[in-house]
Amino acid sequence: MSQLNDTYHLLFSTEKIAERVRHLGAEITREFDGKPLTVLVVLKGSFIFAADLIREIDLPLNVEFIGLRSYGDRVETSGVVQITMDVKHPLEGQHVLIVEDIVDTGLTLDYLIKNLSTRKPASVSVASLLYKPARAKVKVPVAYLGFEVPDKFVIGYGLDFAGKYRNIKEIGYLEPPPV
Ligand code: 5GP
Protein backbone atom coordinates (compact mmCIF):
# COMPACT_ATOMS: atom_id res chain seq x y z
CA MET A 1 0.00 0.00 0.00
CA SER A 2 1.51 3.30 -1.07
CA GLN A 3 0.60 5.21 2.11
CA LEU A 4 2.54 2.73 4.21
CA ASN A 5 6.23 2.01 4.49
CA ASP A 6 8.30 -0.67 6.17
CA THR A 7 7.43 0.56 9.67
CA TYR A 8 3.92 -0.87 9.14
CA HIS A 9 2.99 -4.17 10.79
CA LEU A 10 -0.25 -5.98 9.99
CA LEU A 11 -2.44 -7.15 12.87
CA PHE A 12 -5.76 -8.13 11.25
CA SER A 13 -6.47 -8.71 7.56
CA THR A 14 -9.68 -7.57 5.84
CA GLU A 15 -10.89 -11.20 5.79
CA LYS A 16 -10.26 -11.65 9.49
CA ILE A 17 -12.05 -8.39 10.32
CA ALA A 18 -15.06 -9.28 8.12
CA GLU A 19 -15.36 -12.69 9.75
CA ARG A 20 -15.24 -11.22 13.27
CA VAL A 21 -17.77 -8.47 12.40
CA ARG A 22 -20.15 -11.11 10.97
CA HIS A 23 -19.86 -13.07 14.19
CA LEU A 24 -20.52 -9.98 16.36
CA GLY A 25 -23.55 -9.04 14.25
CA ALA A 26 -25.02 -12.53 14.66
CA GLU A 27 -24.42 -12.43 18.42
CA ILE A 28 -26.12 -9.02 18.76
CA THR A 29 -29.05 -10.21 16.62
CA ARG A 30 -29.47 -13.29 18.80
CA GLU A 31 -29.17 -11.51 22.14
CA PHE A 32 -31.53 -8.62 21.38
CA ASP A 33 -34.07 -11.14 20.07
CA GLY A 34 -36.19 -8.87 17.86
CA LYS A 35 -35.93 -5.74 20.03
CA PRO A 36 -35.35 -2.51 18.09
CA LEU A 37 -31.90 -0.98 18.61
CA THR A 38 -30.45 2.50 18.58
CA VAL A 39 -26.90 2.18 17.33
CA LEU A 40 -24.82 5.05 18.69
CA VAL A 41 -21.73 5.55 16.55
CA VAL A 42 -18.86 7.35 18.29
CA LEU A 43 -17.14 9.60 15.75
CA LYS A 44 -14.87 9.53 14.03
CA GLY A 45 -12.89 6.30 14.41
CA SER A 46 -15.79 3.84 14.48
CA PHE A 47 -17.61 4.88 11.32
CA ILE A 48 -16.25 2.08 9.13
CA PHE A 49 -16.74 -0.60 11.79
CA ALA A 50 -20.29 0.67 12.40
CA ALA A 51 -21.12 0.66 8.68
CA ASP A 52 -20.08 -2.99 8.40
CA LEU A 53 -21.54 -4.07 11.74
CA ILE A 54 -25.07 -2.74 11.24
CA ARG A 55 -25.31 -4.68 7.97
CA GLU A 56 -24.63 -7.87 9.94
CA ILE A 57 -27.39 -7.11 12.49
CA ASP A 58 -30.81 -8.46 11.55
CA LEU A 59 -32.95 -6.24 13.80
CA PRO A 60 -34.95 -3.07 13.27
CA LEU A 61 -32.50 -0.29 14.13
CA ASN A 62 -31.78 3.38 13.81
CA VAL A 63 -28.40 5.06 13.81
CA GLU A 64 -27.28 8.08 15.82
CA PHE A 65 -23.89 9.75 15.89
CA ILE A 66 -22.05 11.36 18.77
CA GLY A 67 -18.77 13.28 18.63
CA LEU A 68 -16.44 13.12 21.62
CA ARG A 69 -13.16 14.85 22.23
CA SER A 70 -10.81 13.63 24.94
CA TYR A 71 -8.27 16.09 26.15
CA GLY A 72 -4.71 14.92 26.49
CA ASP A 73 -1.60 14.57 24.40
CA ARG A 74 -1.42 12.68 21.12
CA VAL A 75 -1.45 9.18 22.59
CA GLU A 76 -2.90 9.52 26.08
CA THR A 77 -6.32 10.83 27.07
CA SER A 78 -6.66 12.81 30.29
CA GLY A 79 -10.16 11.53 30.94
CA VAL A 80 -11.61 15.00 30.44
CA VAL A 81 -14.17 14.46 27.71
CA GLN A 82 -16.24 16.95 25.77
CA ILE A 83 -19.28 16.17 23.60
CA THR A 84 -18.52 17.97 20.32
CA MET A 85 -21.67 16.76 18.56
CA ASP A 86 -24.68 15.34 20.35
CA VAL A 87 -27.40 12.94 19.15
CA LYS A 88 -30.35 14.43 17.30
CA HIS A 89 -33.09 12.47 19.13
CA PRO A 90 -33.76 11.60 22.79
CA LEU A 91 -32.55 8.17 23.92
CA GLU A 92 -35.16 7.65 26.63
CA GLY A 93 -36.64 4.14 26.64
CA GLN A 94 -34.32 2.86 23.89
CA HIS A 95 -31.90 -0.05 23.75
CA VAL A 96 -28.68 1.80 22.95
CA LEU A 97 -25.70 -0.02 21.44
CA ILE A 98 -22.59 2.16 21.61
CA VAL A 99 -20.19 1.41 18.74
CA GLU A 100 -16.57 2.33 19.56
CA ASP A 101 -13.36 1.86 17.61
CA ILE A 102 -11.00 1.13 20.50
CA VAL A 103 -11.02 1.05 24.27
CA ASP A 104 -7.62 2.15 25.47
CA THR A 105 -7.64 3.61 29.02
CA GLY A 106 -11.45 3.23 29.01
CA LEU A 107 -11.91 6.80 30.26
CA THR A 108 -13.81 8.04 27.18
CA LEU A 109 -16.27 5.15 27.24
CA ASP A 110 -16.69 5.39 31.00
CA TYR A 111 -17.66 9.04 30.59
CA LEU A 112 -20.08 8.24 27.76
CA ILE A 113 -21.82 5.41 29.61
CA LYS A 114 -22.33 7.63 32.68
CA ASN A 115 -23.58 10.49 30.53
CA LEU A 116 -26.06 8.24 28.67
CA SER A 117 -27.46 6.77 31.87
CA THR A 118 -28.81 10.22 32.81
CA ARG A 119 -30.90 10.11 29.60
CA LYS A 120 -32.95 7.11 30.84
CA PRO A 121 -32.38 4.56 28.05
CA ALA A 122 -33.95 1.09 28.43
CA SER A 123 -30.42 -0.38 28.26
CA VAL A 124 -26.87 0.56 27.23
CA SER A 125 -24.39 -1.93 25.83
CA VAL A 126 -21.08 -1.58 24.06
CA ALA A 127 -19.57 -3.02 20.88
CA SER A 128 -15.90 -2.16 20.48
CA LEU A 129 -13.78 -3.24 17.56
CA LEU A 130 -10.58 -3.24 19.62
CA TYR A 131 -9.45 -3.36 23.25
CA LYS A 132 -5.97 -2.63 24.59
CA PRO A 133 -5.87 -4.45 27.96
CA ALA A 134 -2.36 -3.26 28.84
CA ARG A 135 -3.54 0.35 29.22
CA ALA A 136 -6.92 -0.03 30.91
CA LYS A 137 -7.43 2.45 33.76
CA VAL A 138 -11.12 1.89 34.38
CA LYS A 139 -13.12 -1.24 33.76
CA VAL A 140 -15.77 -0.74 31.10
CA PRO A 141 -18.33 -3.38 30.12
CA VAL A 142 -17.63 -4.32 26.49
CA ALA A 143 -20.27 -6.93 25.67
CA TYR A 144 -19.26 -7.32 22.01
CA LEU A 145 -15.51 -7.18 21.36
CA GLY A 146 -13.73 -7.59 18.03
CA PHE A 147 -10.09 -8.13 19.01
CA GLU A 148 -7.62 -7.46 21.78
CA VAL A 149 -4.55 -5.54 20.59
CA PRO A 150 -1.03 -5.13 21.96
CA ASP A 151 0.13 -1.82 23.47
CA LYS A 152 0.76 -0.16 20.08
CA PHE A 153 -0.84 2.81 18.37
CA VAL A 154 -3.06 1.06 15.84
CA ILE A 155 -4.33 2.45 12.55
CA GLY A 156 -6.62 1.50 9.68
CA TYR A 157 -10.27 0.45 9.21
CA GLY A 158 -11.37 3.88 10.44
CA LEU A 159 -8.63 4.49 12.99
CA ASP A 160 -6.28 7.37 12.26
CA PHE A 161 -2.89 8.70 13.10
CA ALA A 162 -3.02 12.52 12.95
CA GLY A 163 -6.03 12.28 10.64
CA LYS A 164 -4.40 9.85 8.20
CA TYR A 165 -4.74 6.11 7.44
CA ARG A 166 -8.49 5.79 8.13
CA ASN A 167 -8.89 4.33 4.62
CA ILE A 168 -6.44 1.47 5.12
CA LYS A 169 -8.63 -1.63 4.73
CA GLU A 170 -6.88 -3.70 7.38
CA ILE A 171 -5.69 -3.00 10.94
CA GLY A 172 -2.03 -2.63 11.87
CA TYR A 173 0.49 -0.41 13.62
CA LEU A 174 3.51 1.72 12.79
CA GLU A 175 6.71 0.78 14.63
CA PRO A 176 8.65 2.91 15.22
CA PRO A 177 5.72 5.36 15.45
CA PRO A 178 5.88 8.48 13.28
CA VAL A 179 7.06 11.65 15.07
P1 5GP B 1 -9.50 5.96 25.92
O1 5GP B 1 -10.34 7.02 26.52
O2 5GP B 1 -10.09 4.57 26.05
O3 5GP B 1 -8.09 6.00 26.45
O4 5GP B 1 -9.29 6.30 24.40
C1 5GP B 1 -10.34 6.38 23.56
C2 5GP B 1 -10.00 6.98 22.22
O5 5GP B 1 -8.60 7.24 22.01
C3 5GP B 1 -10.40 6.02 21.13
O6 5GP B 1 -11.78 6.11 20.86
C4 5GP B 1 -9.52 6.46 19.99
O7 5GP B 1 -10.11 7.53 19.32
C5 5GP B 1 -8.24 6.95 20.68
N1 5GP B 1 -7.22 5.87 20.67
C6 5GP B 1 -6.77 5.18 21.72
N2 5GP B 1 -5.84 4.27 21.35
C7 5GP B 1 -5.70 4.39 20.02
C8 5GP B 1 -4.90 3.71 19.03
O8 5GP B 1 -4.10 2.79 19.28
N3 5GP B 1 -5.06 4.13 17.73
C9 5GP B 1 -5.91 5.12 17.38
N4 5GP B 1 -5.96 5.45 16.09
N5 5GP B 1 -6.69 5.78 18.27
C10 5GP B 1 -6.58 5.41 19.58
mmCIF file of N, CA and C in Angstrom, residues 16 28 36 45 51 57 64 69 79 81 90 96 98-99 106 110 141 144 147 153 160 169:
data_model
loop_
_atom_site.group_PDB
_atom_site.id
_atom_site.type_symbol
_atom_site.label_atom_id
_atom_site.label_comp_id
_atom_site.label_asym_id
_atom_site.label_seq_id
_atom_site.Cartn_x
_atom_site.Cartn_y
_atom_site.Cartn_z
ATOM 1 N N LYS A 16 -10.123 -11.354 8.071
ATOM 2 C CA LYS A 16 -10.261 -11.654 9.493
ATOM 3 C C LYS A 16 -11.236 -10.665 10.150
ATOM 4 N N ILE A 28 -25.233 -10.140 18.387
ATOM 5 C CA ILE A 28 -26.119 -9.023 18.762
ATOM 6 C C ILE A 28 -27.554 -9.336 18.336
ATOM 7 N N PRO A 36 -35.961 -3.557 18.928
ATOM 8 C CA PRO A 36 -35.349 -2.515 18.093
ATOM 9 C C PRO A 36 -34.160 -1.871 18.816
ATOM 10 N N GLY A 45 -13.596 7.555 14.694
ATOM 11 C CA GLY A 45 -12.894 6.297 14.411
ATOM 12 C C GLY A 45 -13.746 5.079 14.143
ATOM 13 N N ALA A 51 -20.478 0.875 9.984
ATOM 14 C CA ALA A 51 -21.117 0.662 8.677
ATOM 15 C C ALA A 51 -21.170 -0.831 8.345
ATOM 16 N N ILE A 57 -26.392 -7.008 11.420
ATOM 17 C CA ILE A 57 -27.389 -7.114 12.490
ATOM 18 C C ILE A 57 -28.775 -7.194 11.858
ATOM 19 N N GLU A 64 -27.569 6.731 15.349
ATOM 20 C CA GLU A 64 -27.279 8.083 15.823
ATOM 21 C C GLU A 64 -25.760 8.239 15.892
ATOM 22 N N ARG A 69 -14.563 14.467 22.277
ATOM 23 C CA ARG A 69 -13.155 14.855 22.228
ATOM 24 C C ARG A 69 -12.576 14.627 23.616
ATOM 25 N N GLY A 79 -8.905 11.896 30.300
ATOM 26 C CA GLY A 79 -10.164 11.527 30.937
ATOM 27 C C GLY A 79 -11.158 12.670 30.951
ATOM 28 N N VAL A 81 -13.519 14.726 28.991
ATOM 29 C CA VAL A 81 -14.167 14.456 27.709
ATOM 30 C C VAL A 81 -15.208 15.527 27.416
ATOM 31 N N PRO A 90 -33.902 12.102 21.415
ATOM 32 C CA PRO A 90 -33.756 11.603 22.787
ATOM 33 C C PRO A 90 -33.562 10.083 22.812
ATOM 34 N N VAL A 96 -29.769 1.101 23.638
ATOM 35 C CA VAL A 96 -28.681 1.800 22.950
ATOM 36 C C VAL A 96 -27.459 0.884 22.865
ATOM 37 N N ILE A 98 -23.699 1.250 21.935
ATOM 38 C CA ILE A 98 -22.595 2.162 21.612
ATOM 39 C C ILE A 98 -21.609 1.411 20.709
ATOM 40 N N VAL A 99 -21.198 2.025 19.613
ATOM 41 C CA VAL A 99 -20.186 1.413 18.744
ATOM 42 C C VAL A 99 -18.915 2.252 18.796
ATOM 43 N N GLY A 106 -10.047 3.450 28.624
ATOM 44 C CA GLY A 106 -11.445 3.229 29.006
ATOM 45 C C GLY A 106 -12.122 4.495 29.510
ATOM 46 N N ASP A 110 -16.158 5.270 29.650
ATOM 47 C CA ASP A 110 -16.688 5.389 31.004
ATOM 48 C C ASP A 110 -17.505 6.680 31.131
ATOM 49 N N PRO A 141 -17.700 -2.143 30.555
ATOM 50 C CA PRO A 141 -18.330 -3.383 30.124
ATOM 51 C C PRO A 141 -18.464 -3.453 28.599
ATOM 52 N N TYR A 144 -19.558 -6.787 23.345
ATOM 53 C CA TYR A 144 -19.256 -7.319 22.013
ATOM 54 C C TYR A 144 -17.904 -6.770 21.580
ATOM 55 N N PHE A 147 -11.412 -7.546 18.739
ATOM 56 C CA PHE A 147 -10.090 -8.127 19.007
ATOM 57 C C PHE A 147 -9.384 -7.391 20.143
ATOM 58 N N PHE A 153 0.132 1.866 18.905
ATOM 59 C CA PHE A 153 -0.843 2.810 18.367
ATOM 60 C C PHE A 153 -1.342 2.269 17.028
ATOM 61 N N ASP A 160 -7.243 6.466 12.894
ATOM 62 C CA ASP A 160 -6.279 7.368 12.256
ATOM 63 C C ASP A 160 -5.002 7.518 13.074
ATOM 64 N N LYS A 169 -7.543 -0.649 4.577
ATOM 65 C CA LYS A 169 -8.632 -1.626 4.731
ATOM 66 C C LYS A 169 -8.428 -2.585 5.881
#
